[in-house]
């Protein structure tokens, strides 16, 4: 048997899985990242979870370790950019470190690019855009079935400007899509309306007008962002992944309505939620299945 180790390395959790070459998960582990404790601490945890994942298996049967990381990645050099949610990790040659430790070929890729790669394996569309809506908003672009990297860091779609003078974003700009339509934005807006932070899934379950209004407002911002994506890339599908997908049609409908109102070119683009359970893990494994 041959296997692939796949890691989803995020700012709040690290997940690791062992895949067979048919794409089935044999084993899956999850730990908290505790990113604030610094790089040395987190790296130790990262290596440990890979250790646990391959425990009991013959190293010679593992063809690779794929890591999807919540950071910009210089794919050619296999070096991280400057990740806002992983303090201290700038310019880390992560693939080299892991490869030296385990003596197994290692590939590092941006986590949302991994998710996009996984989605592209499960759709007939050749050109897709994947947005992950969670704490922030990440983007991945697939053109002709391949990840589009531009000059290295393409796909930062959470930082499309939706309101020129809008609220401040983590990136230093104002009015980014991320600050207006992420899971964090939903929590903040529901605090304003209900006096407490609520998740997209909780709002959707409430089924009252006030809750629907919150999701409608978020959907309007999201739709405006999607219109820009359609005008720039004209993809066949835009797939929304991450925790926000729990909001269902209460979010999806106003999003599509706003997008269609603004798009003057291709209104046929399909906007839908992801059907995959672990798109980042699956995509990081796909780095070795191509
Ligand atoms: Zn931004």
Coordinates of C-alpha atoms and ligand atoms in Angstrom, one line a residue:
X1 CA 0.0 0.0 0.0
X2 CA 1.0 3.6 -0.7
X3 CA -0.1 6.6 1.4
X4 CA 0.0 10.4 1.5
X5 CA 0.2 12.5 4.7
X6 CA -1.9 15.6 4.4
X7 CA -1.8 18.6 6.8
X8 CA -4.2 21.5 7.2
X9 CA -2.1 24.0 9.1
X10 CA -4.3 26.9 10.2
X11 CA -4.1 29.7 12.7
X12 CA -6.4 28.0 15.2
X13 CA -6.1 24.3 14.5
X14 CA -3.8 21.8 12.8
X15 CA -5.4 18.8 11.2
X16 CA -3.4 15.9 9.8
X17 CA -4.6 12.9 7.8
X18 CA -3.3 9.8 6.2
X19 CA -4.8 9.2 2.7
X20 CA -4.6 6.2 0.4
X21 CA -4.0 6.9 -3.3
X22 CA -7.8 6.6 -4.0
X23 CA -8.3 9.7 -1.8
X24 CA -9.8 7.9 1.2
X25 CA -8.9 9.1 4.7
X26 CA -7.4 6.2 6.8
X27 CA -6.7 8.2 9.9
X28 CA -7.3 11.8 11.0
X29 CA -6.0 13.9 13.9
X30 CA -6.6 17.4 15.1
X31 CA -4.9 19.7 17.6
X32 CA -5.1 23.4 18.5
X33 CA -2.3 25.5 17.0
X34 CA -1.9 28.0 19.8
X35 CA -0.3 30.3 17.3
X36 CA 0.4 33.0 19.9
X37 CA 2.9 30.8 21.7
X38 CA 5.3 31.4 18.8
X39 CA 6.9 29.6 15.9
X40 CA 9.2 27.2 17.9
X41 CA 6.3 25.9 20.0
X42 CA 4.0 25.5 17.0
X43 CA 6.6 23.9 14.8
X44 CA 7.2 21.2 17.5
X45 CA 3.4 20.5 17.5
X46 CA 3.3 20.4 13.7
X47 CA 6.1 17.8 13.6
X48 CA 4.5 15.9 16.4
X49 CA 1.1 15.5 14.7
X50 CA 2.9 14.3 11.5
X51 CA 4.7 11.8 13.8
X52 CA 1.4 10.5 15.2
X53 CA -0.1 10.3 11.7
X54 CA 2.6 8.0 10.3
X55 CA 3.0 6.0 13.5
X56 CA 2.5 2.3 12.8
X57 CA 3.1 2.7 9.1
X58 CA 6.2 2.0 7.1
X59 CA 7.8 5.2 6.0
X60 CA 8.7 3.7 2.7
X61 CA 5.0 3.4 1.9
X62 CA 4.5 7.2 2.3
X63 CA 5.0 8.9 -1.0
X64 CA 4.7 12.5 0.3
X65 CA 3.6 15.0 2.9
X66 CA 1.4 17.8 1.6
X67 CA 0.8 20.8 3.8
X68 CA -1.9 23.4 3.2
X69 CA -1.0 26.4 5.3
X70 CA -2.9 29.6 6.2
X71 CA -0.2 31.8 4.7
X72 CA 0.8 33.2 1.4
X73 CA 3.3 30.7 -0.1
X74 CA 6.0 31.2 -2.6
X75 CA 5.3 27.9 -4.3
X76 CA 8.4 27.8 -6.5
X77 CA 10.8 28.4 -3.5
X78 CA 8.5 26.6 -1.1
X79 CA 8.8 29.4 1.4
X80 CA 6.0 31.1 3.4
X81 CA 5.1 34.7 2.8
X82 CA 3.9 36.8 5.8
X83 CA 1.0 35.0 7.5
X84 CA -1.2 37.4 9.6
X85 CA -2.5 34.5 11.8
X86 CA 0.8 32.7 12.3
X87 CA 3.1 35.2 14.0
X88 CA 6.8 34.6 13.5
X89 CA 6.5 32.3 10.5
X90 CA 7.4 34.9 7.8
X91 CA 9.9 33.5 5.2
X92 CA 10.0 30.0 6.8
X93 CA 11.2 27.3 4.4
X94 CA 8.6 24.9 5.8
X95 CA 8.8 22.2 3.1
X96 CA 12.6 21.9 3.7
X97 CA 12.2 21.7 7.5
X98 CA 9.6 18.9 7.3
X99 CA 11.4 17.0 4.5
X100 CA 14.7 17.1 6.5
X101 CA 13.0 15.8 9.6
X102 CA 11.0 12.9 8.0
X103 CA 13.1 12.2 4.8
X104 CA 9.8 12.2 2.9
X105 CA 9.1 14.5 -0.1
X106 CA 7.1 17.5 1.2
X107 CA 5.1 20.1 -0.7
X108 CA 3.7 23.3 0.9
X109 CA 0.8 25.2 -0.6
X110 CA -1.6 27.9 0.5
X111 CA -4.6 26.3 2.2
X112 CA -7.2 27.9 0.1
X113 CA -5.3 26.9 -3.1
X114 CA -5.4 23.4 -1.7
X115 CA -9.2 23.7 -1.2
X116 CA -9.6 25.0 -4.7
X117 CA -7.5 22.1 -6.1
X118 CA -9.8 19.6 -4.3
X119 CA -13.0 21.3 -5.6
X120 CA -11.6 21.2 -9.1
X121 CA -11.3 17.4 -8.9
X122 CA -14.9 17.1 -8.0
X123 CA -16.5 19.3 -10.7
X124 CA -16.6 19.3 -14.5
X125 CA -15.9 23.0 -14.6
X126 CA -12.4 24.0 -15.8
X127 CA -12.4 27.5 -14.4
X128 CA -13.5 28.0 -10.8
X129 CA -13.0 30.3 -7.9
X130 CA -13.2 29.1 -4.3
X131 CA -13.8 31.4 -1.4
X132 CA -13.4 30.2 2.2
X133 CA -15.5 32.2 4.6
X134 CA -14.4 31.8 8.2
X135 CA -12.5 34.1 10.5
X136 CA -11.3 35.9 7.3
X137 CA -12.0 35.3 3.6
X138 CA -9.5 33.3 1.5
X139 CA -9.5 32.8 -2.2
X140 CA -8.3 30.2 -4.7
X141 CA -8.4 30.5 -8.5
X142 CA -8.4 27.5 -10.8
X143 CA -7.9 28.2 -14.5
X144 CA -7.9 25.3 -16.9
X145 CA -7.8 22.9 -14.0
X146 CA -4.7 24.4 -12.6
X147 CA -4.0 26.7 -9.6
X148 CA -3.5 30.3 -10.9
X149 CA -0.6 31.9 -8.9
X150 CA 0.0 35.0 -10.9
X151 CA 3.4 36.3 -9.9
X152 CA 3.3 34.2 -6.8
X153 CA 0.5 35.3 -4.5
X154 CA -2.6 35.5 -6.7
X155 CA -6.1 34.8 -5.2
X156 CA -6.2 37.1 -2.2
X157 CA -9.9 37.7 -2.9
X158 CA -10.8 38.5 0.6
X159 CA -9.1 41.9 0.0
X160 CA -11.1 43.0 -2.9
X161 CA -12.2 46.5 -1.9
X162 CA -16.0 46.6 -1.6
X163 CA -16.3 50.0 0.3
X164 CA -13.5 52.4 -0.5
X165 CA -13.8 54.1 2.9
X166 CA -15.2 51.2 4.8
X167 CA -14.1 49.6 8.1
X168 CA -10.4 48.8 8.6
X169 CA -9.1 45.4 7.6
X170 CA -6.3 43.2 9.1
X171 CA -4.3 43.9 5.9
X172 CA -4.2 47.6 6.6
X173 CA -6.7 48.6 3.9
X174 CA -10.3 49.8 4.4
X175 CA -13.5 48.2 3.2
X176 CA -12.1 44.8 2.1
X177 CA -14.6 42.0 1.4
X178 CA -13.2 40.1 4.4
X179 CA -14.0 42.8 6.9
X180 CA -17.6 43.1 5.5
X181 CA -18.6 39.5 4.7
X182 CA -16.5 37.0 6.7
X183 CA -17.7 34.9 9.7
X184 CA -16.2 37.6 11.9
X185 CA -18.3 40.2 10.1
X186 CA -21.4 38.1 10.8
X187 CA -20.5 37.9 14.5
X188 CA -19.9 41.6 14.8
X189 CA -23.1 42.6 13.0
X190 CA -25.2 40.2 15.1
X191 CA -23.7 41.7 18.2
X192 CA -24.9 45.1 17.0
X193 CA -28.4 43.8 16.3
X194 CA -28.9 41.1 19.0
X195 CA -26.4 42.3 21.7
X196 CA -24.5 39.0 21.4
X197 CA -22.2 37.4 18.8
X198 CA -23.9 34.8 16.7
X199 CA -22.6 32.3 14.1
X200 CA -24.0 32.1 10.6
X201 CA -25.6 28.7 11.5
X202 CA -27.3 30.2 14.6
X203 CA -28.7 33.1 12.6
X204 CA -30.0 30.7 10.0
X205 CA -31.8 28.6 12.6
X206 CA -33.5 31.6 14.2
X207 CA -35.7 32.0 11.1
X208 CA -36.9 35.5 12.2
X209 CA -36.8 38.7 10.2
X210 CA -34.0 40.4 12.2
X211 CA -31.7 37.4 11.7
X212 CA -32.5 37.2 8.0
X213 CA -31.8 40.9 7.7
X214 CA -28.3 40.4 9.1
X215 CA -27.6 37.6 6.6
X216 CA -29.1 39.7 3.8
X217 CA -26.8 42.6 4.6
X218 CA -23.7 40.3 4.6
X219 CA -25.0 38.7 1.4
X220 CA -25.1 42.1 -0.3
X221 CA -21.5 42.8 0.5
X222 CA -20.5 39.3 -0.6
X223 CA -22.5 39.6 -3.8
X224 CA -20.7 42.9 -4.6
X225 CA -17.4 41.1 -4.1
X226 CA -18.5 38.2 -6.3
X227 CA -19.5 40.7 -9.1
X228 CA -15.9 41.9 -9.2
X229 CA -14.6 38.3 -9.4
X230 CA -17.0 37.6 -12.3
X231 CA -15.9 40.7 -14.1
X232 CA -12.2 39.9 -13.7
X233 CA -12.3 36.1 -14.2
X234 CA -15.7 35.0 -15.6
X235 CA -15.4 31.6 -13.9
X236 CA -18.0 28.8 -14.5
X237 CA -18.5 28.3 -10.8
X238 CA -17.8 30.2 -7.6
X239 CA -17.7 27.8 -4.6
X240 CA -18.2 29.0 -1.1
X241 CA -16.6 26.9 1.7
X242 CA -15.9 27.3 5.4
X243 CA -18.1 27.7 8.4
X244 CA -20.4 30.3 6.8
X245 CA -21.9 27.8 4.5
X246 CA -24.1 26.7 7.5
X247 CA -26.2 29.8 6.8
X248 CA -27.6 28.1 3.7
X249 CA -30.1 29.9 1.4
X250 CA -30.6 32.7 3.9
X251 CA -27.1 33.9 2.8
X252 CA -26.8 32.4 -0.6
X253 CA -30.0 33.9 -2.1
X254 CA -29.2 37.6 -1.3
X255 CA -25.6 37.0 -2.4
X256 CA -26.6 35.8 -5.8
X257 CA -29.3 38.5 -6.2
X258 CA -26.8 41.2 -5.5
X259 CA -24.1 39.7 -7.7
X260 CA -26.6 39.4 -10.7
X261 CA -27.7 42.9 -10.2
X262 CA -24.1 44.2 -10.6
X263 CA -22.7 41.8 -13.2
X264 CA -23.3 43.1 -16.7
X265 CA -21.5 40.3 -18.5
X266 CA -21.9 36.6 -17.7
X267 CA -24.9 36.0 -15.4
X268 CA -24.8 32.3 -15.9
X269 CA -22.0 31.7 -13.3
X270 CA -23.0 29.1 -10.7
X271 CA -22.6 30.2 -7.1
X272 CA -22.9 27.3 -4.6
X273 CA -21.6 26.0 -1.3
X274 CA -18.9 23.4 -1.2
X275 CA -20.0 19.7 -0.9
X276 CA -16.6 18.5 0.5
X277 CA -16.0 17.8 4.2
X278 CA -12.2 18.4 4.3
X279 CA -11.3 20.4 1.2
X280 CA -7.9 21.6 2.5
X281 CA -6.8 18.1 3.6
X282 CA -8.0 16.6 0.4
X283 CA -6.3 19.3 -1.7
X284 CA -3.0 19.0 0.1
X285 CA -3.1 15.2 -0.7
X286 CA -4.0 16.1 -4.3
X287 CA -0.6 17.8 -4.5
X288 CA 0.8 14.2 -4.8
X289 CA -2.0 12.7 -6.9
X290 CA -1.5 14.9 -9.9
Ligands
LIG1 ZN1 -7.9 43.5 3.6

